[in-house]
MMTF fields as JSON, N, C-alpha, C and O atoms, coordinates in Angstrom:
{
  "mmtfVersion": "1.0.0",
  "mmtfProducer": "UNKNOWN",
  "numBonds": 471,
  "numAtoms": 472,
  "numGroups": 118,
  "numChains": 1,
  "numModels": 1,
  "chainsPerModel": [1],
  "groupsPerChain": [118],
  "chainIdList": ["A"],
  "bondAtomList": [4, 2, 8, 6, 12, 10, 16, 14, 20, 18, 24, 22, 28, 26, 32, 30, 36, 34, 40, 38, 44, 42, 48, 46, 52, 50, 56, 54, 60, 58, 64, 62, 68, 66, 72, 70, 76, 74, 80, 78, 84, 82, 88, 86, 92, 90, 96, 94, 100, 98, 104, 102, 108, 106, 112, 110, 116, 114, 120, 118, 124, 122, 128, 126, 132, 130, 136, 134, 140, 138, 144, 142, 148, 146, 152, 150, 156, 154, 160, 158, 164, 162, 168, 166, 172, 170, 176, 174, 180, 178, 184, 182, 188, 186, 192, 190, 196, 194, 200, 198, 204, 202, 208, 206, 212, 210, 216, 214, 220, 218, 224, 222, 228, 226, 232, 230, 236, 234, 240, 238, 244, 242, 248, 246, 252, 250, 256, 254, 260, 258, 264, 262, 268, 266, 272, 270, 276, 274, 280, 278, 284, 282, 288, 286, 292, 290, 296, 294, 300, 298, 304, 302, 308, 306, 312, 310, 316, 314, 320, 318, 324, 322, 328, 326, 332, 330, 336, 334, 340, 338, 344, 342, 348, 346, 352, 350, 356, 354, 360, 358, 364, 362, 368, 366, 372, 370, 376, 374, 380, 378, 384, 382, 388, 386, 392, 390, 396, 394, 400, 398, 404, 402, 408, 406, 412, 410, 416, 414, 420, 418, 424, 422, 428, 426, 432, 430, 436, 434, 440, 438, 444, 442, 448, 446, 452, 450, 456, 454, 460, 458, 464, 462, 468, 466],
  "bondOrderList": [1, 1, 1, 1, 1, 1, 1, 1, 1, 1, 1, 1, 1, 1, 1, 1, 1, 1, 1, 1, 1, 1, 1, 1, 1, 1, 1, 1, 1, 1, 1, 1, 1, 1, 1, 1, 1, 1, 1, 1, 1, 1, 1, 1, 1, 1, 1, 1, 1, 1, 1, 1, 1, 1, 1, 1, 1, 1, 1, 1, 1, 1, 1, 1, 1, 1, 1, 1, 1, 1, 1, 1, 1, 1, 1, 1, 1, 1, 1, 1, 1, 1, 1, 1, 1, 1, 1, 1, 1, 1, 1, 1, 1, 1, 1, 1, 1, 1, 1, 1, 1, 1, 1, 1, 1, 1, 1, 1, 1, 1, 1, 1, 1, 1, 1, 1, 1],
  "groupList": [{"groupName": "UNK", "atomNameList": ["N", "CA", "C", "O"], "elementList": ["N", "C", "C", "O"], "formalChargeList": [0, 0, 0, 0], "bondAtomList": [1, 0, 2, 1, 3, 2], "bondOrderList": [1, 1, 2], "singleLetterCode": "X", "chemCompType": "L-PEPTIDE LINKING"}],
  "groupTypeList": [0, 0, 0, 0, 0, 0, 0, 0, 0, 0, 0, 0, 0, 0, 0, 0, 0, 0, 0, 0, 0, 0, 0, 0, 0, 0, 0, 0, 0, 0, 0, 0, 0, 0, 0, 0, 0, 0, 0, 0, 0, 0, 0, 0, 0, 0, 0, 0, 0, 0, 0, 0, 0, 0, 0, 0, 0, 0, 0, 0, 0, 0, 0, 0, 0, 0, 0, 0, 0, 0, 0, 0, 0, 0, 0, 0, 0, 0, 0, 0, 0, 0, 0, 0, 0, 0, 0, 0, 0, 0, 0, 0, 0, 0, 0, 0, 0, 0, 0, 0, 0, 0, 0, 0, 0, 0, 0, 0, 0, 0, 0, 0, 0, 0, 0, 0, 0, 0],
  "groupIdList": [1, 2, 3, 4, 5, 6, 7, 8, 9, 10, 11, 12, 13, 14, 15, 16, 17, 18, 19, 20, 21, 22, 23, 24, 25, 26, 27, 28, 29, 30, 31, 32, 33, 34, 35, 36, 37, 38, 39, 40, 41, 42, 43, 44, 45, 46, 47, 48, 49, 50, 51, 52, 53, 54, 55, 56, 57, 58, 59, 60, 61, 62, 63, 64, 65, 66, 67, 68, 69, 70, 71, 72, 73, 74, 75, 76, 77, 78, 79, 80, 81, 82, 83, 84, 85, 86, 87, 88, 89, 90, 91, 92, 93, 94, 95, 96, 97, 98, 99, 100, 101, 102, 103, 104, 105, 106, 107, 108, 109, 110, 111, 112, 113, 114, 115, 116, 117, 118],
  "secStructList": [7, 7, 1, 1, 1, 1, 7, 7, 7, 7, 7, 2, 2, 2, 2, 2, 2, 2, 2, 2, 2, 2, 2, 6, 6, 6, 6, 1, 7, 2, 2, 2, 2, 2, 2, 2, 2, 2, 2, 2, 2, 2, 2, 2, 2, 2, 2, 2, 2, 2, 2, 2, 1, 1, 7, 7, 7, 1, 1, 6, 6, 7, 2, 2, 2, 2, 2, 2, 2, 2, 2, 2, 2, 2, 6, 6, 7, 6, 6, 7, 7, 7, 7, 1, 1, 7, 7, 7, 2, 2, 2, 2, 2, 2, 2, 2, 2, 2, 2, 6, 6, 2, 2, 2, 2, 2, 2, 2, 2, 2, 2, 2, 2, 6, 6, 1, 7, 7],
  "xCoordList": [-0.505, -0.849, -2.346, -3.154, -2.783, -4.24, -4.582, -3.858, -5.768, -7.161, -7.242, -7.63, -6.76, -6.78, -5.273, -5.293, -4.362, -2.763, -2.596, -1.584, -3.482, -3.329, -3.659, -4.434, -2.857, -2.572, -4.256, -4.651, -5.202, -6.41, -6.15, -4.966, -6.499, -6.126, -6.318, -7.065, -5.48, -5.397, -6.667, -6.962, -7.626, -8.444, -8.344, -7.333, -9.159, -9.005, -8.222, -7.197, -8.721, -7.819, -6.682, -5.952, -6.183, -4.719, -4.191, -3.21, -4.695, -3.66, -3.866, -2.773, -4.64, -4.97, -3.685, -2.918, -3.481, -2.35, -0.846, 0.005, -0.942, 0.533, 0.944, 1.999, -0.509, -0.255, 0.085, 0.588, -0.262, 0.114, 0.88, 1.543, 1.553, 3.154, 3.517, 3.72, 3.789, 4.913, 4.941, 5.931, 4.097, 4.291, 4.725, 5.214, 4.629, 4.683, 6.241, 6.917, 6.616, 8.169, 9.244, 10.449, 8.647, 9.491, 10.994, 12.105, 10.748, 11.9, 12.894, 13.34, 13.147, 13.288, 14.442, 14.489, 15.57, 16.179, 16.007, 15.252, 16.776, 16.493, 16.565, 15.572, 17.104, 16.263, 15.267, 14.823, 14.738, 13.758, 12.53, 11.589, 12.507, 11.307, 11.573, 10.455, 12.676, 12.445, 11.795, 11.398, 11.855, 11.33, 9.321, 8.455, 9.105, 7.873, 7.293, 6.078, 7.912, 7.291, 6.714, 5.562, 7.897, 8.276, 6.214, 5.456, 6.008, 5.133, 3.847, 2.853, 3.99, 2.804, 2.584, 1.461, 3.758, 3.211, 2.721, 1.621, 3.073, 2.614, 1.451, 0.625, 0.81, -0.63, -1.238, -2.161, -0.706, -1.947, -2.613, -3.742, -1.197, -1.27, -2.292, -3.281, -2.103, -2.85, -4.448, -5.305, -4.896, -5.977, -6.465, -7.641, -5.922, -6.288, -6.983, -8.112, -5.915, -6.243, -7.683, -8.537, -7.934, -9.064, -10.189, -11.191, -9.932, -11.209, -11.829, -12.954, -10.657, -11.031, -10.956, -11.149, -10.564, -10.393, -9.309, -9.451, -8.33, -7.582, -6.216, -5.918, -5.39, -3.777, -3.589, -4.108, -2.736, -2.113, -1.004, -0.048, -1.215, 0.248, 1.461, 1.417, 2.809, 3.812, 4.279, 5.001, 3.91, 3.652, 3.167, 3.72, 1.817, 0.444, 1.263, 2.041, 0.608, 1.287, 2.99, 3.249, 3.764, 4.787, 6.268, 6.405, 6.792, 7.748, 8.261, 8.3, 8.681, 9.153, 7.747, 7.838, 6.235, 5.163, 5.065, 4.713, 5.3, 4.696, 6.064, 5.853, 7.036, 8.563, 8.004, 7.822, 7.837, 7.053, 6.028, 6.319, 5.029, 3.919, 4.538, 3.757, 5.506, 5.978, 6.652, 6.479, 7.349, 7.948, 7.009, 6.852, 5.857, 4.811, 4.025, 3.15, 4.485, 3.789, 4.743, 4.387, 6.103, 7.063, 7.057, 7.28, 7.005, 6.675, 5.496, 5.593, 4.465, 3.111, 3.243, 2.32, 4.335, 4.83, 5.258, 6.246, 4.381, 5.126, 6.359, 6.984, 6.862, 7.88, 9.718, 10.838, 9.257, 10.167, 10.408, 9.674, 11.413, 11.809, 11.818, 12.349, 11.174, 11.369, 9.82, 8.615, 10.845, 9.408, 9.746, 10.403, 9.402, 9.517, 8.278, 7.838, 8.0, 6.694, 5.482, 5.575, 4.344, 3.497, 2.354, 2.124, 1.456, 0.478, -0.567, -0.808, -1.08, -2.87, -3.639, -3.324, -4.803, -5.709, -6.058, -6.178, -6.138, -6.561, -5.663, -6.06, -4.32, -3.004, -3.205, -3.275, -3.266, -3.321, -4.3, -3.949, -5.483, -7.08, -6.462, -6.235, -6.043, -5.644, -4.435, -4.389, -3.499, -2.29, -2.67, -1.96, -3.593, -4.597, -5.239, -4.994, -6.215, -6.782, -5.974, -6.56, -4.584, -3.97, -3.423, -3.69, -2.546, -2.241, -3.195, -2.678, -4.527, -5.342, -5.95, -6.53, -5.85, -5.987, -5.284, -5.9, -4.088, -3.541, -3.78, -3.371, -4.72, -4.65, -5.97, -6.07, -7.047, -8.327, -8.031, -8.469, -6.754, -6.137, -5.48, -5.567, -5.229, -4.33, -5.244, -4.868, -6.209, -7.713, -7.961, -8.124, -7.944, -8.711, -7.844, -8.193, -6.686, -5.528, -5.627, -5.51, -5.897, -5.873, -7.364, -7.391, -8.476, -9.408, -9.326, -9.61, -8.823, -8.253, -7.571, -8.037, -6.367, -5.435, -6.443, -6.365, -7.282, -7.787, -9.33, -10.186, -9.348, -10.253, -9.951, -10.698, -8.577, -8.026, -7.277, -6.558, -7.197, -6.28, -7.326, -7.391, -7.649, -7.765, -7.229, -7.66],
  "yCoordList": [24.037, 23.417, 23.634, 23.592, 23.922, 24.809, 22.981, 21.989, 23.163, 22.234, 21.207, 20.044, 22.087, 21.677, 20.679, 19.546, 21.063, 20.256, 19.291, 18.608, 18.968, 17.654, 16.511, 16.417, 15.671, 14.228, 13.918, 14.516, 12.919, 12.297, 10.945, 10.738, 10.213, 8.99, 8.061, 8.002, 7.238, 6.092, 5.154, 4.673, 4.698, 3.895, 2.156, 1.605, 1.656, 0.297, -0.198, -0.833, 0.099, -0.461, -0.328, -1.319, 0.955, 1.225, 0.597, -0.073, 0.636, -0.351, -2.127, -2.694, -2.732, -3.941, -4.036, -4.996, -2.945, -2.988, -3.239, -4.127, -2.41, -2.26, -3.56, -3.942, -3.874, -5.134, -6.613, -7.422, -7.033, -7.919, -7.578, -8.601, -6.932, -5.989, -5.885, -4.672, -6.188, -6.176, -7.552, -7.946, -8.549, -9.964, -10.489, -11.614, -10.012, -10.6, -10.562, -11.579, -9.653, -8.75, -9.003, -9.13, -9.07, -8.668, -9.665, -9.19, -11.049, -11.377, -11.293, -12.388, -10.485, -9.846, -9.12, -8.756, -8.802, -7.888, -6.322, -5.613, -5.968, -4.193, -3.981, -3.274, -4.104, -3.826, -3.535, -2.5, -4.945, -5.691, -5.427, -5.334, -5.244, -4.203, -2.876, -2.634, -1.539, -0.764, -0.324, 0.753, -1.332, -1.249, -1.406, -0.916, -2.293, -2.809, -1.89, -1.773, -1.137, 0.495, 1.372, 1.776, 1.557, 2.473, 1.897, 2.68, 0.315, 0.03, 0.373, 0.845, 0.078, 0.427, 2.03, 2.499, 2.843, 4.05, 4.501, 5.012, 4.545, 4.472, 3.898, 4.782, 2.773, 2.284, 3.401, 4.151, 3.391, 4.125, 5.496, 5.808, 6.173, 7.966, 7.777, 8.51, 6.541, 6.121, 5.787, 6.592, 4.921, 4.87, 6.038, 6.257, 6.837, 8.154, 9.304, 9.797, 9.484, 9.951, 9.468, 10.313, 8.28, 7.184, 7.966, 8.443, 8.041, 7.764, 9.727, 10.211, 10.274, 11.451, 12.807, 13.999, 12.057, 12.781, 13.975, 14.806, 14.246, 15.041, 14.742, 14.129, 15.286, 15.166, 14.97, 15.516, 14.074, 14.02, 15.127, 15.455, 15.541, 15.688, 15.087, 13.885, 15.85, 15.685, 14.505, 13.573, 14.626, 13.87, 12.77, 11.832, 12.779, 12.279, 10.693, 10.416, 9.948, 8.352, 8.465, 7.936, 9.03, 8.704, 7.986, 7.911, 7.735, 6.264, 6.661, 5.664, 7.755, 8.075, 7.333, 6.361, 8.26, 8.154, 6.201, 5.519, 5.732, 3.875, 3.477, 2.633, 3.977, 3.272, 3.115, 2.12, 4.638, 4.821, 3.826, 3.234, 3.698, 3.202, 1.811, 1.087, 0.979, -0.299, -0.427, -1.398, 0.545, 0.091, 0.005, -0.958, 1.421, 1.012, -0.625, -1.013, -1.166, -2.203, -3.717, -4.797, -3.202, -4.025, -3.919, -5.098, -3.609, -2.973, -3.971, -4.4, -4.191, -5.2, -6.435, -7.246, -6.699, -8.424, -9.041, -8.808, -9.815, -10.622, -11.539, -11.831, -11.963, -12.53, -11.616, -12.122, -10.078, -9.273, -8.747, -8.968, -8.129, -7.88, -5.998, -5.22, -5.814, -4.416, -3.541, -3.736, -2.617, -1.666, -0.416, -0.292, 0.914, 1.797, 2.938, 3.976, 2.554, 3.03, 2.339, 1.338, 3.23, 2.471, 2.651, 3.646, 1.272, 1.389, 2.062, 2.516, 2.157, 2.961, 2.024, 0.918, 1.977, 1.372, -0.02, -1.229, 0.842, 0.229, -0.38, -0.972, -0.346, -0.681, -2.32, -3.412, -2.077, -3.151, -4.41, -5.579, -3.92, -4.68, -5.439, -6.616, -4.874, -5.744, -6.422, -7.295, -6.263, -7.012, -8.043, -9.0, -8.378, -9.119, -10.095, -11.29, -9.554, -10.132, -10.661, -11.484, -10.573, -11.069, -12.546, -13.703, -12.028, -13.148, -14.419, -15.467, -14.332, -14.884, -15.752, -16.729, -15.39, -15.379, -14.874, -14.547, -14.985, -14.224, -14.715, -14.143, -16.206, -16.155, -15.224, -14.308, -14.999, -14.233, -12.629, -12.002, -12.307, -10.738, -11.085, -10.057, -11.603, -11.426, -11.807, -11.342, -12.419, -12.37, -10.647, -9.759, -10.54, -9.046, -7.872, -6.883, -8.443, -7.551, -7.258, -6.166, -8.731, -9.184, -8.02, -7.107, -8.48, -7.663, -6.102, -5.565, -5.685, -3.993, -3.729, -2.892, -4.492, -4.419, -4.451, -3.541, -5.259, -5.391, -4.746, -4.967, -3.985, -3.046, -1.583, -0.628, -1.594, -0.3, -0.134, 0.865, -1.59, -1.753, -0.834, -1.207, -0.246, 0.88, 1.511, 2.187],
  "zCoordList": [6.827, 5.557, 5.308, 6.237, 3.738, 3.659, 3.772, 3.851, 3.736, 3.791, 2.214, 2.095, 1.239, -0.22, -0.103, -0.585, 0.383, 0.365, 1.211, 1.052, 2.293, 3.026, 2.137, 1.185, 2.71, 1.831, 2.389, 3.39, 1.632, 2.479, 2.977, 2.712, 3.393, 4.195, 3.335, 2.359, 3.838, 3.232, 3.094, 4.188, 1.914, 1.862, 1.734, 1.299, 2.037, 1.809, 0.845, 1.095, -0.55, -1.959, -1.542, -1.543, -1.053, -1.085, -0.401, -0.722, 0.736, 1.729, 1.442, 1.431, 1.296, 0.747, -0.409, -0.332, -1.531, -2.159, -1.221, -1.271, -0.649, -0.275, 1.203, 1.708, 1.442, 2.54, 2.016, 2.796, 0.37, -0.321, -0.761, -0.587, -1.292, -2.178, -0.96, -1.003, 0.195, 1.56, 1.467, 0.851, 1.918, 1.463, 0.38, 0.281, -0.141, -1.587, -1.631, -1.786, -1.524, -1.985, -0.604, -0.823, 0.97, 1.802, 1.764, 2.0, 1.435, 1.305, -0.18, -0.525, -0.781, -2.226, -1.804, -0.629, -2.738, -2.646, -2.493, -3.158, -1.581, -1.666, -2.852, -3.024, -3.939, -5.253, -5.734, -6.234, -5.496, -6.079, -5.774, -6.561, -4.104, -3.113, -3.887, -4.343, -4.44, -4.523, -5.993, -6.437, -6.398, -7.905, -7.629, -8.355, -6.281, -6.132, -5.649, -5.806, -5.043, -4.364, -5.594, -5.752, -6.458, -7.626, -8.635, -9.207, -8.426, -9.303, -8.637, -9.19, -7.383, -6.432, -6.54, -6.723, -6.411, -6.417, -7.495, -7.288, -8.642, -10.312, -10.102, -10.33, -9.751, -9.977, -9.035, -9.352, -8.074, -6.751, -7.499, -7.876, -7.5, -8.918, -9.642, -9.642, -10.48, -11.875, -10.962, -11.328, -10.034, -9.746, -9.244, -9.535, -8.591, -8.019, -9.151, -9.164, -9.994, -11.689, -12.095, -12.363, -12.14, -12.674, -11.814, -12.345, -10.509, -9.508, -9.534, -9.409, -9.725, -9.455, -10.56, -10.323, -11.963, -13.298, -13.157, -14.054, -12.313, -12.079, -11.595, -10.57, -12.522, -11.887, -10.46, -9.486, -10.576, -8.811, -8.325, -9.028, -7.293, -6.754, -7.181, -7.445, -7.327, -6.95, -5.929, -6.284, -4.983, -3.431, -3.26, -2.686, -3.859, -3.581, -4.153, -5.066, -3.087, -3.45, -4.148, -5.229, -3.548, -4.423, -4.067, -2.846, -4.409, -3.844, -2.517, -1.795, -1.897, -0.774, 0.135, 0.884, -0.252, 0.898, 0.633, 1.596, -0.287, -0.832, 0.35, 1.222, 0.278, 0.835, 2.545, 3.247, 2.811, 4.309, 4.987, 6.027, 4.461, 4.764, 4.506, 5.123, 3.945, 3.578, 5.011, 5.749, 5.277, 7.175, 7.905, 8.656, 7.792, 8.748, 8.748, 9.523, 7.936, 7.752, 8.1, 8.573, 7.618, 7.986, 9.467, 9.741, 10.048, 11.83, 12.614, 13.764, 11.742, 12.165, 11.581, 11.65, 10.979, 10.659, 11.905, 12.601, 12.033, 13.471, 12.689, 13.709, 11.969, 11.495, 11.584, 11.657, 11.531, 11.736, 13.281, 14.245, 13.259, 14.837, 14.863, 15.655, 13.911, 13.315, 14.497, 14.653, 15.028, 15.756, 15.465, 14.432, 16.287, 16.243, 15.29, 15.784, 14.233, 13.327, 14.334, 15.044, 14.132, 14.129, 13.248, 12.562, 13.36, 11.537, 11.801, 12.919, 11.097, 11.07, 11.612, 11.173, 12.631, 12.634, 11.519, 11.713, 10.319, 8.929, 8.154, 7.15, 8.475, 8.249, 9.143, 8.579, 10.636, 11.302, 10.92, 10.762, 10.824, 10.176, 9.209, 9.487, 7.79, 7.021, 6.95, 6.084, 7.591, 8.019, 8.74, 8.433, 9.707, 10.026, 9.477, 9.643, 8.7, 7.176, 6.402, 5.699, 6.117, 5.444, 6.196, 5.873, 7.335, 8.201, 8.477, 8.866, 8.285, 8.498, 7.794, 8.268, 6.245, 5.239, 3.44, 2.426, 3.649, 2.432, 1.005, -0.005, 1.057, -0.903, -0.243, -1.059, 0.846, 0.113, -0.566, -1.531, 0.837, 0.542, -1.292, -1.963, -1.633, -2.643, -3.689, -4.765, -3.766, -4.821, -4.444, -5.28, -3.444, -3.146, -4.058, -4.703, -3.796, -3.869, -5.747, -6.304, -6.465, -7.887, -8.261, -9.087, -7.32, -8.349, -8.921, -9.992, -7.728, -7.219, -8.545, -9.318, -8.854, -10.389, -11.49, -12.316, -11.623, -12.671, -12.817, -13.674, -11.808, -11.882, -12.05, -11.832, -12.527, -12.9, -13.496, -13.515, -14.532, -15.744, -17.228, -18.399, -16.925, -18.177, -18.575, -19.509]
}
């Protein structure tokens, strides 16, 4: 894979997104989570677009990679019995941060939205 087609890593915003949208949603219908993926990945595209003035990938954030990274995360819930994935470093930190604290993650989570509602 060239140098230009690797996915880049996951940054703070993003995962801060998808660590409150796992809480938020995990007890929800498989539906209801797959629709929450479907919105998460649409914002992430859309902030990516914002941050970097250029079309996304095909790929790039899209409900398969949002669905993925939602197990990796379902995996670091101590409430679930779910293993086998394991999270990113930065995945773990804020799963953490949240546990610790989830209205601060979910103010955090709120400004992120509304700093890219343009």
């Amino acid at each position: 894979m060239s140098e230009s087609k690797k996915q880049r890593k996951w940054v703070r915003e993003e995962v801060v997104i998808l660590v409150t949208e796992y809480f938020k949603t995990k007890n929800l219908s498989a539906e209801e989570i797959s629709d929450n993926h479907q919105m998460i990945s649409a914002f992430l595209r859309k902030r990516e677009e914002m941050l970097t003035g250029l079309p996304v990938a095909d790929i790039f954030r899209n409900y398969a990679g949002i669905h993925m990274q939602s197990v990796r995360i379902r995996c670091l819930d101590p409430d679930t019995q779910y293993s086998g994935m394991q999270g990113t470093k930065l995945q773990k930190e804020i799963v953490q941060e949240y546990l610790e604290n989830p209205l601060k993650m979910m103010e955090e989570a709120d400004a992120i939205y509304v700093k890219y509602q343009k």
